[in-house]
Coordinates of C-alpha atoms in Angstrom, one line a residue:
M1 CA -5.8 54.3 47.2
I2 CA -8.1 55.0 50.1
F3 CA -8.5 58.5 51.5
R4 CA -11.1 59.9 53.8
N5 CA -12.5 63.4 53.0
L6 CA -9.4 64.0 51.0
Q7 CA -9.0 67.0 48.6
P8 CA -6.6 66.8 45.7
R9 CA -3.0 66.6 46.8
T10 CA 0.4 68.0 46.0
C11 CA 4.1 67.8 46.2
R12 CA 7.5 69.1 47.2
A13 CA 10.4 71.0 45.7
W14 CA 13.7 70.5 47.5
L15 CA 15.6 71.8 44.6
S16 CA 14.7 75.2 43.4
R17 CA 14.1 78.1 45.7
V18 CA 10.5 79.2 45.3
S19 CA 9.4 82.8 45.3
L20 CA 6.1 84.2 46.7
R21 CA 3.8 86.7 45.2
Q22 CA 0.9 88.1 47.3
E23 CA -2.2 87.3 45.3
P24 CA -5.2 85.1 45.9
C25 CA -4.4 81.4 46.3
F26 CA -5.7 79.5 43.3
F27 CA -5.5 75.8 42.4
S28 CA -6.5 75.5 38.8
S29 CA -3.9 77.7 37.1
V30 CA -1.2 75.0 36.6
P31 CA -1.2 72.7 33.6
P32 CA -1.7 68.9 33.8
Q33 CA 1.5 66.8 34.2
P34 CA 2.6 65.3 30.8
V35 CA 3.3 61.6 30.3
P36 CA 6.9 61.6 28.9
P37 CA 7.4 60.0 25.4
L38 CA 8.2 56.3 25.9
T39 CA 11.3 56.4 23.6
Q40 CA 12.8 59.3 25.5
T41 CA 12.4 57.5 28.8
L42 CA 13.9 54.3 27.6
Q43 CA 16.9 56.1 26.0
G44 CA 17.3 58.0 29.3
Y45 CA 17.2 54.7 31.3
L46 CA 19.9 53.2 29.2
R47 CA 22.1 56.3 29.5
A48 CA 21.6 56.1 33.3
L49 CA 22.8 52.5 33.4
E50 CA 26.0 53.1 31.4
P51 CA 28.1 54.3 34.4
L52 CA 26.7 51.4 36.6
L53 CA 27.0 48.3 34.4
P54 CA 29.8 46.4 32.7
P55 CA 29.5 46.4 28.8
E56 CA 28.2 42.8 28.5
E57 CA 25.4 43.4 31.0
L58 CA 24.6 46.6 29.4
S59 CA 24.2 44.9 26.0
H60 CA 21.9 42.3 27.5
T61 CA 19.7 45.0 29.0
R62 CA 19.8 47.1 25.8
R63 CA 18.2 44.1 23.9
I64 CA 15.5 43.8 26.6
V65 CA 14.7 47.5 26.5
Q66 CA 14.5 47.5 22.7
E67 CA 12.1 44.6 22.8
F68 CA 9.9 46.3 25.3
G69 CA 9.8 49.6 23.3
R70 CA 9.4 48.2 19.8
P71 CA 6.3 49.4 17.8
G72 CA 3.3 47.1 18.6
G73 CA 5.2 45.7 21.7
L74 CA 4.3 45.8 25.3
G75 CA 5.8 49.2 26.1
P76 CA 3.6 51.2 23.6
R77 CA 0.5 49.3 24.9
L78 CA 1.3 50.3 28.5
Q79 CA 2.1 53.8 27.4
E80 CA -1.3 54.1 25.8
G81 CA -2.9 53.0 29.1
L82 CA -1.0 55.8 31.0
E83 CA -2.0 58.4 28.4
K84 CA -5.6 57.3 28.8
R85 CA -5.2 57.6 32.6
A86 CA -3.8 61.1 32.1
R87 CA -6.9 62.1 30.2
H88 CA -9.3 60.9 32.9
T89 CA -7.5 61.8 36.1
K90 CA -6.1 65.0 37.6
N91 CA -2.6 63.5 37.7
W92 CA -1.5 60.2 36.1
I93 CA 1.2 59.4 38.6
T94 CA 0.7 61.1 42.0
D95 CA -1.9 58.6 43.4
L96 CA 0.1 55.6 42.1
W97 CA 3.3 57.0 43.6
V98 CA 1.8 57.9 47.0
Q99 CA 0.2 54.5 47.2
W100 CA 3.3 52.6 46.2
A101 CA 6.0 54.7 48.0
Y102 CA 4.2 55.4 51.2
L103 CA 0.9 53.8 51.9
E104 CA 1.9 50.3 50.9
S105 CA 5.3 50.4 52.5
R106 CA 5.3 48.3 55.6
L107 CA 8.5 49.8 57.1
P108 CA 8.2 51.8 60.3
L109 CA 7.5 55.6 59.8
A110 CA 10.2 56.4 62.4
V111 CA 13.6 56.9 60.7
H112 CA 12.6 55.1 57.4
S113 CA 9.9 57.6 56.2
N114 CA 9.1 60.7 58.3
P115 CA 11.6 63.5 57.7
A116 CA 12.7 65.7 60.6
I117 CA 13.8 69.3 60.5
S118 CA 16.0 70.4 63.4
L119 CA 16.3 74.2 63.9
P120 CA 18.9 76.4 65.6
R121 CA 18.7 76.0 69.4
R122 CA 16.7 78.7 71.2
D123 CA 18.3 80.7 73.9
F124 CA 16.8 79.0 77.0
N125 CA 17.5 76.0 79.2
D126 CA 14.6 75.6 81.6
W127 CA 11.0 74.5 81.5
R128 CA 9.5 77.9 82.1
S129 CA 11.1 79.3 78.9
Q130 CA 10.2 76.1 77.1
L131 CA 6.5 76.7 77.7
V132 CA 6.8 80.4 76.8
F133 CA 8.3 79.5 73.4
A134 CA 5.9 76.6 72.9
S135 CA 3.0 79.1 73.4
K136 CA 4.5 81.4 70.8
L137 CA 5.0 78.5 68.4
I138 CA 1.3 77.3 68.7
A139 CA 0.1 80.9 68.2
A140 CA 2.4 81.2 65.1
V141 CA 1.0 78.0 63.5
L142 CA -2.6 79.1 64.2
D143 CA -1.8 82.5 62.6
F144 CA -0.5 80.6 59.5
K145 CA -3.6 78.5 59.4
A146 CA -5.8 81.6 59.6
K147 CA -4.0 83.1 56.6
M148 CA -4.5 79.8 54.7
D149 CA -8.2 79.6 55.6
N150 CA -8.8 83.2 54.6
G151 CA -7.1 82.8 51.2
Q152 CA -4.2 85.1 52.2
L153 CA -1.4 82.6 51.5
P154 CA 0.7 83.9 48.6
V155 CA 0.9 81.6 45.6
E156 CA 4.4 80.0 45.3
Y157 CA 6.3 80.6 42.1
M158 CA 9.3 78.9 40.7
R159 CA 11.1 80.2 37.7
G160 CA 8.2 82.5 37.0
K161 CA 5.6 79.7 37.0
P162 CA 2.9 79.3 39.6
L163 CA 3.1 76.1 41.7
C164 CA 0.2 73.8 42.7
M165 CA -1.0 74.9 46.2
E166 CA -3.4 72.0 46.9
L167 CA -1.5 70.4 49.7
Y168 CA -1.7 73.3 52.2
P169 CA -5.2 72.5 53.6
L170 CA -4.2 68.9 54.2
L171 CA -1.4 69.8 56.6
F172 CA -3.9 70.3 59.5
S173 CA -6.2 67.7 61.1
S174 CA -4.9 64.9 59.1
C175 CA -3.3 61.6 60.1
R176 CA -2.1 58.3 58.6
I177 CA -4.1 55.3 59.7
P178 CA -2.4 51.9 59.8
G179 CA -3.9 48.9 57.9
P180 CA -2.9 45.2 57.5
K181 CA -1.9 45.5 53.8
H182 CA -1.8 49.3 53.3
D183 CA -2.5 52.5 55.2
Y184 CA -4.8 55.3 54.3
V185 CA -4.9 59.0 55.1
A186 CA -7.7 60.5 57.1
H187 CA -8.4 64.2 56.8
Y188 CA -10.8 65.8 59.2
G189 CA -10.4 69.5 58.3
N190 CA -13.4 69.4 55.9
A191 CA -15.8 68.1 58.5
R192 CA -19.0 70.1 59.2
R193 CA -17.4 71.0 62.6
S194 CA -13.7 71.4 61.9
P195 CA -11.5 70.4 64.9
T196 CA -10.5 73.2 67.2
H197 CA -7.9 71.4 69.3
I198 CA -4.3 70.3 69.2
T199 CA -2.6 67.5 71.1
V200 CA 0.1 68.2 73.6
V201 CA 2.3 65.4 74.8
R202 CA 4.5 65.5 77.9
N203 CA 6.1 62.6 79.8
Y204 CA 4.3 60.2 77.4
Q205 CA 0.9 61.6 78.4
F206 CA -1.5 63.1 75.8
F207 CA -3.7 66.1 76.3
Q208 CA -6.5 67.6 74.2
L209 CA -5.9 71.4 74.2
E210 CA -8.6 73.6 72.8
V211 CA -6.9 76.6 71.0
Y212 CA -10.0 78.6 70.0
N213 CA -12.3 80.6 72.3
S214 CA -16.0 80.0 72.4
D215 CA -16.6 82.9 70.0
G216 CA -14.3 81.3 67.4
S217 CA -11.3 83.6 68.0
R218 CA -7.8 82.2 68.4
M219 CA -6.4 81.9 71.9
T220 CA -3.7 84.4 72.7
E221 CA -0.2 83.4 73.6
S222 CA -0.8 84.1 77.3
Q223 CA -4.0 82.0 77.3
I224 CA -2.1 79.1 75.6
H225 CA 0.8 79.6 78.1
G226 CA -1.6 79.3 81.0
Q227 CA -3.0 76.1 79.6
L228 CA 0.4 74.6 79.1
L229 CA 1.2 75.3 82.7
R230 CA -1.9 73.4 83.7
I231 CA -0.8 70.5 81.4
R232 CA 2.6 70.5 83.1
S233 CA 1.0 70.3 86.6
Q234 CA -1.0 67.3 85.4
S235 CA 2.0 65.4 84.0
W236 CA 4.7 65.4 86.6
K237 CA 5.5 61.7 86.4
T238 CA 6.4 59.8 83.2
D239 CA 3.5 57.5 82.2
K240 CA 4.5 53.9 82.7
E241 CA 3.0 52.9 79.3
P242 CA 4.1 55.1 76.4
M243 CA 1.2 54.7 74.0
G244 CA 2.9 56.7 71.2
I245 CA 5.6 54.1 70.9
L246 CA 3.1 51.8 69.2
T247 CA 3.1 54.1 66.1
S248 CA 6.8 53.5 65.6
E249 CA 6.2 49.8 64.8
H250 CA 6.3 47.9 61.5
R251 CA 3.1 49.0 59.8
H252 CA 1.5 45.5 59.7
T253 CA 2.3 45.0 63.5
W254 CA 0.9 48.4 64.4
G255 CA -2.2 47.8 62.2
E256 CA -3.0 44.7 64.2
A257 CA -2.3 46.5 67.5
Y258 CA -4.4 49.5 66.4
N259 CA -7.5 47.2 65.8
R260 CA -7.0 45.6 69.3
L261 CA -6.6 49.1 70.8
L262 CA -9.8 50.4 69.3
R263 CA -12.0 47.6 70.6
D264 CA -12.2 49.7 73.8
K265 CA -14.5 52.8 73.7
L266 CA -12.2 54.9 75.9
N267 CA -9.2 54.1 73.6
Q268 CA -11.3 54.9 70.6
E269 CA -12.1 58.4 71.9
S270 CA -8.5 59.1 72.9
V271 CA -7.0 57.9 69.6
R272 CA -9.7 59.9 67.6
M273 CA -8.7 63.1 69.5
I274 CA -5.1 62.6 68.5
E275 CA -5.9 61.9 64.9
T276 CA -8.3 64.8 64.5
G277 CA -6.2 67.4 66.3
L278 CA -4.9 70.3 64.1
F279 CA -1.3 69.2 64.9
S280 CA 0.7 67.8 67.9
L281 CA 3.1 69.5 70.2
C282 CA 5.8 67.4 71.9
L283 CA 7.2 68.9 75.1
D284 CA 10.5 67.0 75.5
S285 CA 12.8 66.6 78.4
P286 CA 16.4 67.9 77.8
V287 CA 18.7 66.2 75.3
I288 CA 21.6 64.7 77.3
R289 CA 24.4 67.2 76.8
I290 CA 27.5 65.6 75.3
A291 CA 30.5 67.0 73.4
D292 CA 29.6 70.1 71.4
E293 CA 30.5 68.6 68.1
K294 CA 28.1 65.7 68.7
Y295 CA 25.3 67.9 70.1
A296 CA 24.0 68.8 66.6
S297 CA 23.7 65.1 65.7
R298 CA 22.0 64.3 69.0
K299 CA 19.6 67.2 68.6
A300 CA 18.6 66.1 65.1
A301 CA 18.1 62.5 66.3
Q302 CA 15.8 63.7 69.1
V303 CA 13.5 65.4 66.6
L304 CA 13.7 62.4 64.2
H305 CA 12.9 59.6 66.7
G306 CA 12.8 61.0 70.2
G307 CA 16.1 59.5 71.4
G308 CA 14.7 56.1 72.5
T309 CA 12.3 54.7 75.0
F310 CA 14.2 56.0 78.0
S311 CA 14.3 59.5 76.4
N312 CA 11.4 61.2 74.5
S313 CA 10.2 58.6 71.9
G314 CA 7.1 58.1 74.0
N315 CA 6.2 61.7 73.2
R316 CA 5.5 61.0 69.5
W317 CA 2.6 59.9 67.5
F318 CA 4.4 59.1 64.2
D319 CA 1.2 58.8 62.1
K320 CA 0.4 62.5 62.8
T321 CA 1.0 64.7 59.8
L322 CA 2.5 67.6 61.8
Q323 CA 4.4 67.2 65.1
F324 CA 6.3 70.1 66.6
V325 CA 9.0 69.3 69.1
V326 CA 10.2 71.7 71.8
G327 CA 12.9 70.5 74.2
E328 CA 13.5 71.9 77.7
D329 CA 17.1 72.6 76.6
G330 CA 16.1 75.0 73.7
S331 CA 16.3 72.3 71.0
W332 CA 13.3 72.3 68.7
G333 CA 12.1 71.2 65.3
L334 CA 9.4 69.5 63.3
L335 CA 8.6 66.0 62.2
Y336 CA 6.2 65.3 59.4
E337 CA 4.5 62.4 57.6
Q338 CA 5.2 62.2 53.9
A339 CA 2.0 60.7 52.5
T340 CA 0.4 64.1 53.1
A341 CA 3.1 66.7 53.8
E342 CA 5.9 67.8 51.5
G343 CA 8.9 70.1 51.7
P344 CA 8.0 73.6 50.6
P345 CA 4.8 74.0 52.5
I346 CA 6.6 72.8 55.6
T347 CA 9.5 75.2 54.9
N348 CA 7.0 78.1 54.4
L349 CA 5.3 77.2 57.6
L350 CA 8.6 77.2 59.5
H351 CA 9.6 80.5 57.9
H352 CA 6.3 82.0 59.1
I353 CA 6.9 80.7 62.7
L354 CA 10.4 82.2 62.8
E355 CA 9.1 85.6 61.6
Y356 CA 6.2 85.5 64.1
C357 CA 8.5 84.6 67.0
E358 CA 10.4 87.9 66.5
K359 CA 7.2 89.9 67.2
P360 CA 5.8 90.7 70.6
D361 CA 2.4 89.1 71.6
P362 CA 0.0 91.5 70.0
T363 CA -3.1 90.8 72.0
R364 CA -4.1 90.9 75.7
A365 CA -5.7 87.8 77.1
P366 CA -9.4 88.1 77.7
L367 CA -10.3 87.6 81.4
V368 CA -12.4 84.5 80.8
P369 CA -11.9 81.2 82.7
L370 CA -10.8 78.4 80.4
P371 CA -11.7 74.8 80.7
M372 CA -9.0 72.5 82.0
P373 CA -7.0 70.7 79.2
K374 CA -8.4 67.2 78.9
K375 CA -6.0 64.4 79.6
L376 CA -6.5 61.5 77.2
Y377 CA -6.7 58.1 79.0
F378 CA -6.2 54.6 77.7
H379 CA -7.4 51.3 78.9
I380 CA -4.4 49.0 78.6
D381 CA -5.1 45.3 78.8
R382 CA -2.5 42.5 78.7
D383 CA -2.4 42.4 74.9
I384 CA -1.8 46.1 74.5
K385 CA 0.8 46.0 77.3
R386 CA 2.6 43.3 75.3
D387 CA 2.3 45.3 72.1
I388 CA 3.9 48.3 73.8
E389 CA 6.8 46.3 75.2
L390 CA 7.5 44.8 71.8
A391 CA 7.4 48.2 70.1
K392 CA 9.8 49.6 72.8
Q393 CA 12.3 46.8 72.0
N394 CA 12.0 47.2 68.3
L395 CA 12.3 51.0 68.3
D396 CA 15.4 50.9 70.5
I397 CA 17.0 48.4 68.2
L398 CA 16.2 50.7 65.2
I399 CA 17.6 53.8 67.0
N400 CA 20.8 52.0 68.1
D401 CA 21.2 50.8 64.5
L402 CA 21.1 54.4 63.2
D403 CA 24.4 56.1 62.6
I404 CA 23.9 59.9 62.3
N405 CA 26.4 62.6 61.7
V406 CA 25.4 66.3 61.5
F407 CA 28.0 68.9 60.7
N408 CA 28.3 72.5 59.4
F409 CA 30.8 72.9 56.6
K410 CA 32.2 76.4 57.0
R411 CA 34.9 76.7 54.3
F412 CA 32.4 77.9 51.7
G413 CA 28.7 77.9 50.7
K414 CA 26.6 78.2 47.6
E415 CA 28.3 81.5 46.6
L416 CA 31.4 79.7 45.5
P417 CA 29.8 77.5 42.8
K418 CA 27.7 80.5 41.7
K419 CA 30.8 82.6 41.3
H420 CA 32.0 80.1 38.8
N421 CA 28.7 79.8 37.0
L422 CA 27.9 76.4 38.4
S423 CA 24.6 75.3 39.9
P424 CA 25.2 74.8 43.7
N425 CA 22.9 71.8 43.8
S426 CA 24.6 70.1 40.9
F427 CA 28.0 71.0 42.4
L428 CA 27.1 69.2 45.7
Q429 CA 25.7 66.2 43.9
V430 CA 28.9 65.6 41.9
A431 CA 30.9 66.1 45.2
L432 CA 28.7 63.5 46.9
Q433 CA 29.4 61.0 44.1
L434 CA 33.2 61.7 44.3
A435 CA 33.1 61.3 48.1
Y436 CA 31.2 58.0 47.8
Y437 CA 33.7 56.7 45.3
R438 CA 36.6 57.6 47.6
V439 CA 35.1 55.6 50.4
H440 CA 33.8 52.6 48.4
G441 CA 35.8 52.4 45.2
E442 CA 32.7 52.5 43.0
V443 CA 29.9 54.8 42.0
C444 CA 26.3 54.0 43.1
P445 CA 22.7 54.8 42.1
A446 CA 21.8 58.1 43.8
C447 CA 18.5 60.0 43.9
D448 CA 17.8 63.6 44.4
I449 CA 14.3 65.2 44.5
A450 CA 12.9 67.5 41.8
S451 CA 9.6 69.2 42.2
Q452 CA 6.6 68.5 39.9
R453 CA 4.5 71.1 41.5
M454 CA 4.4 73.2 38.4
F455 CA 1.8 70.6 37.3
R456 CA -1.7 70.0 38.7
G457 CA -1.5 67.7 41.6
G458 CA 2.2 67.1 40.9
R459 CA 4.5 65.6 43.5
T460 CA 8.1 64.8 42.9
E461 CA 10.5 63.1 40.5
Y462 CA 14.0 61.7 41.0
I463 CA 17.0 63.2 39.4
R464 CA 19.3 60.2 39.3
S465 CA 23.1 60.1 39.2
P466 CA 25.9 59.3 38.4
T467 CA 26.1 60.4 34.8
N468 CA 28.8 59.3 32.3
Q469 CA 30.3 62.8 32.6
A470 CA 30.5 62.4 36.5
L471 CA 32.1 59.0 36.1
K472 CA 34.8 60.4 33.8
F473 CA 35.5 63.2 36.2
I474 CA 35.7 60.9 39.2
M475 CA 38.1 58.5 37.5
A476 CA 40.3 61.4 36.6
F477 CA 40.2 63.5 39.7
D478 CA 42.6 61.5 41.9
D479 CA 44.9 60.6 38.9
P480 CA 48.1 62.7 39.2
S481 CA 48.8 62.2 35.5
V482 CA 45.7 64.3 34.6
S483 CA 46.3 68.1 34.4
R484 CA 44.3 70.5 36.6
E485 CA 42.9 72.2 33.5
A486 CA 41.6 68.8 32.2
K487 CA 40.1 68.0 35.7
L488 CA 38.4 71.4 35.8
Q489 CA 36.9 70.9 32.3
L490 CA 35.7 67.4 33.3
F491 CA 34.2 68.8 36.5
R492 CA 32.3 71.5 34.6
E493 CA 30.9 68.9 32.2
A494 CA 29.8 66.7 35.1
V495 CA 28.1 69.6 36.9
E496 CA 26.4 70.8 33.7
A497 CA 25.2 67.2 32.8
Y498 CA 23.5 67.0 36.2
S499 CA 22.0 70.5 35.7
E500 CA 20.6 69.3 32.4
L501 CA 19.0 66.2 34.1
T502 CA 17.5 68.6 36.6
E503 CA 16.0 70.8 33.8
Q504 CA 14.5 67.7 32.2
A505 CA 12.9 66.5 35.5
L506 CA 11.5 70.0 36.1
K507 CA 9.8 69.9 32.7
G508 CA 8.1 66.6 33.7
H509 CA 10.5 64.5 31.6
G510 CA 12.2 62.5 34.4
I511 CA 12.5 58.7 33.9
D512 CA 11.9 57.0 37.2
R513 CA 8.2 57.8 37.9
H514 CA 7.4 57.0 34.3
L515 CA 9.1 53.6 34.5
L516 CA 7.4 52.8 37.8
A517 CA 4.0 53.8 36.3
L518 CA 4.6 51.5 33.3
K519 CA 5.3 48.6 35.7
L520 CA 2.2 49.4 37.8
Q521 CA 0.1 49.7 34.6
A522 CA 1.1 46.2 33.6
I523 CA 0.0 44.9 37.1
E524 CA -3.3 46.8 36.8
E525 CA -4.0 45.3 33.4
G526 CA -3.4 41.8 34.9
L527 CA -0.3 41.2 32.8
S528 CA 2.9 39.5 34.0
I529 CA 5.6 42.0 35.1
P530 CA 7.5 42.9 31.9
K531 CA 11.1 41.6 31.5
I532 CA 12.6 45.1 31.7
F533 CA 11.5 45.3 35.3
M534 CA 12.6 41.7 36.2
D535 CA 16.1 42.4 34.7
T536 CA 18.9 42.6 37.3
A537 CA 19.8 46.0 35.9
Y538 CA 16.5 47.5 37.0
G539 CA 17.0 46.1 40.5
L540 CA 20.5 47.6 40.6
A541 CA 19.4 50.9 39.2
T542 CA 16.6 51.3 41.8
H543 CA 18.7 50.2 44.8
W544 CA 19.3 53.7 46.0
K545 CA 22.5 53.6 48.0
L546 CA 22.6 57.4 48.1
R547 CA 19.3 59.1 49.1
T548 CA 19.7 62.9 49.1
G549 CA 17.6 65.9 49.8
Q550 CA 18.1 69.7 49.9
V551 CA 16.3 72.1 52.3
P552 CA 15.4 75.3 50.4
A553 CA 15.4 77.4 53.5
N554 CA 17.1 80.6 54.6
T555 CA 17.5 79.3 58.1
D556 CA 20.3 77.2 59.5
S557 CA 18.0 74.2 59.7
V558 CA 19.0 70.5 59.3
L559 CA 16.9 68.0 57.4
C560 CA 17.3 64.4 58.2
F561 CA 15.8 61.0 57.3
G562 CA 17.0 57.4 57.1
P563 CA 18.6 55.6 54.1
L564 CA 16.3 53.9 51.6
V565 CA 18.3 50.6 51.7
P566 CA 20.2 48.8 54.5
D567 CA 23.5 49.2 52.8
G568 CA 23.0 52.9 51.8
Y569 CA 23.2 56.4 53.1
A570 CA 20.9 59.4 53.4
V571 CA 22.6 62.7 52.9
C572 CA 20.7 66.0 53.3
Y573 CA 22.1 69.4 52.9
N574 CA 21.1 73.0 53.4
P575 CA 23.4 75.4 51.4
Q576 CA 23.7 78.9 52.8
A577 CA 25.8 81.7 51.3
D578 CA 29.0 80.9 53.1
H579 CA 28.4 77.5 54.7
V580 CA 26.5 74.3 54.2
H581 CA 24.7 72.2 56.8
F582 CA 24.9 68.4 56.2
S583 CA 23.3 65.4 57.8
V584 CA 24.7 62.0 56.9
M585 CA 23.0 58.8 58.0
A586 CA 23.7 55.1 57.7
F587 CA 22.8 51.8 59.5
N588 CA 25.3 50.2 61.8
C589 CA 24.1 46.8 60.8
C590 CA 25.9 47.2 57.5
E591 CA 29.7 46.8 57.9
D592 CA 30.4 48.6 54.6
T593 CA 28.7 51.9 55.5
N594 CA 29.8 54.4 58.1
A595 CA 28.2 57.9 58.4
E596 CA 31.3 59.4 60.1
T597 CA 33.7 58.1 57.4
L598 CA 31.5 59.4 54.5
A599 CA 31.0 62.8 56.3
R600 CA 34.8 63.2 56.9
T601 CA 35.5 62.2 53.2
L602 CA 32.8 64.6 52.0
K603 CA 34.5 67.5 53.9
H604 CA 37.9 66.7 52.3
T605 CA 36.3 66.3 48.9
L606 CA 34.6 69.8 49.1
C607 CA 38.0 71.3 50.1
D608 CA 39.6 69.6 47.2
L609 CA 37.0 70.9 44.8
Q610 CA 37.5 74.4 46.2
E611 CA 41.2 74.1 45.5
L612 CA 40.3 72.9 42.0
L613 CA 38.2 76.0 41.3
Q614 CA 40.5 78.5 43.3
P615 CA 44.0 77.1 43.5
T616 CA 46.0 78.6 46.4
V617 CA 49.4 77.8 44.9

């Protein structure tokens, strides 16, 4: 994996709420991530296949797995290679995972990779208030960065254990760079002269905005506001050529266009300013107001992809690690690039912004003249113009193919499962499997995210479902011949089985990263891919038709990202005390999937589970 100026990296924890303690930020206090025992992983893999495969296929796969794991066989040899890797690297899986899952993926970052977080609409509906709030937001992010730079960020804790904090410095002044075969991440925050500017985008035009005064102090909100007014005055008309659209392309296509673009010195300088900036701010035109029930979906889609080439998609640079979006209609959110950024640091940053926004501007603006924000210009030849046109067509096709449904389920929140001694996350995961079964008549491989940040340089692990217990419950739930007491017992067993898988994953004993590492180890050693990974069962088990994620935030925010496979769904949820925010996504090109149908079925399923726990009759 290629990184420029990169420090060690970290990870995300969608699952467990993390606590904060105010003490110096330290990086070395977490233990190394263990390599799980081979036998344990292979047994877990077979158990995971049981609900998905017919008996004869399972028997065939069991023989292949036993052959792979036998003493003196290929499995123990590859396991030894991983254990050796663990002894000589900071983390035996993180670099392999980031390279394989992100940097080698050739799919567009828009929709397929970059998660978006849409936050509750602010109370304004005009450009003046948009710029006032944007100024506050910039000041809040700079305040967070100052705390990080001064070692004042509290260490995160989960279940009493400190979490790896190494990711935080990489959030700022970093960018993904496209390549023909794989991308790399460039980080400029460690340079001798760290960048002191951000990029502001309005009407498809990019501006370099210095956010520190000549004495090194941060600009005040009123100073920033004055500069944003200047940027507005320089960007009345929409640029004919939306350069940012290029970053939404297939990575190979964008990599070739990137090389063409950088042949010109003016383009080189402009691109470098975007890449080195602390972060980007996208000043969007209003989201077209439609029916209230669809506004939440439209708002989330705006943050995720910009709404298309006739809307705000030209205001994005999808390779940038952090992009804040502020609409003229009060909509706002954040888009981040996953090769570098992960959930909890982003959530903590948003929490800081929200707290900061409640305070009045503490400082008066010094009466010093500020230089005009610098507009970034591009020389666009015939080839680049053709690249932009193609990117516009492809992005609009992708956006029109995306079916997105955001809703707020108000009947109950996480307090209901807690009241019945059930994990809210496990409760929702079993509910998702039941809803999927009701729509499609089968269960499917689903992945949820567990943090590995309690380990040095740890990233994430999948918690996979369904379990055998979930399948038994699902088969019984809509069967009128099964008593309520029996259904309730089966439901408890399904939820507890998922909670046990979660516990295993949080101890570093998940199966999916380990299996992937064994496969990559074989490739690294120049061996043919082992039969266990060529078996149709492995292909089925890793065809994630249900990609899920939880936002561990105390705000009414909505997380969204696209499905992992063309015939799959992505379902994100944010459980609050008495309600749950959901986003459900699918692709229109697949006739079998429909986001609205799954969302509607999920609502009914949650109501049915509430009735199971608390019968009204």
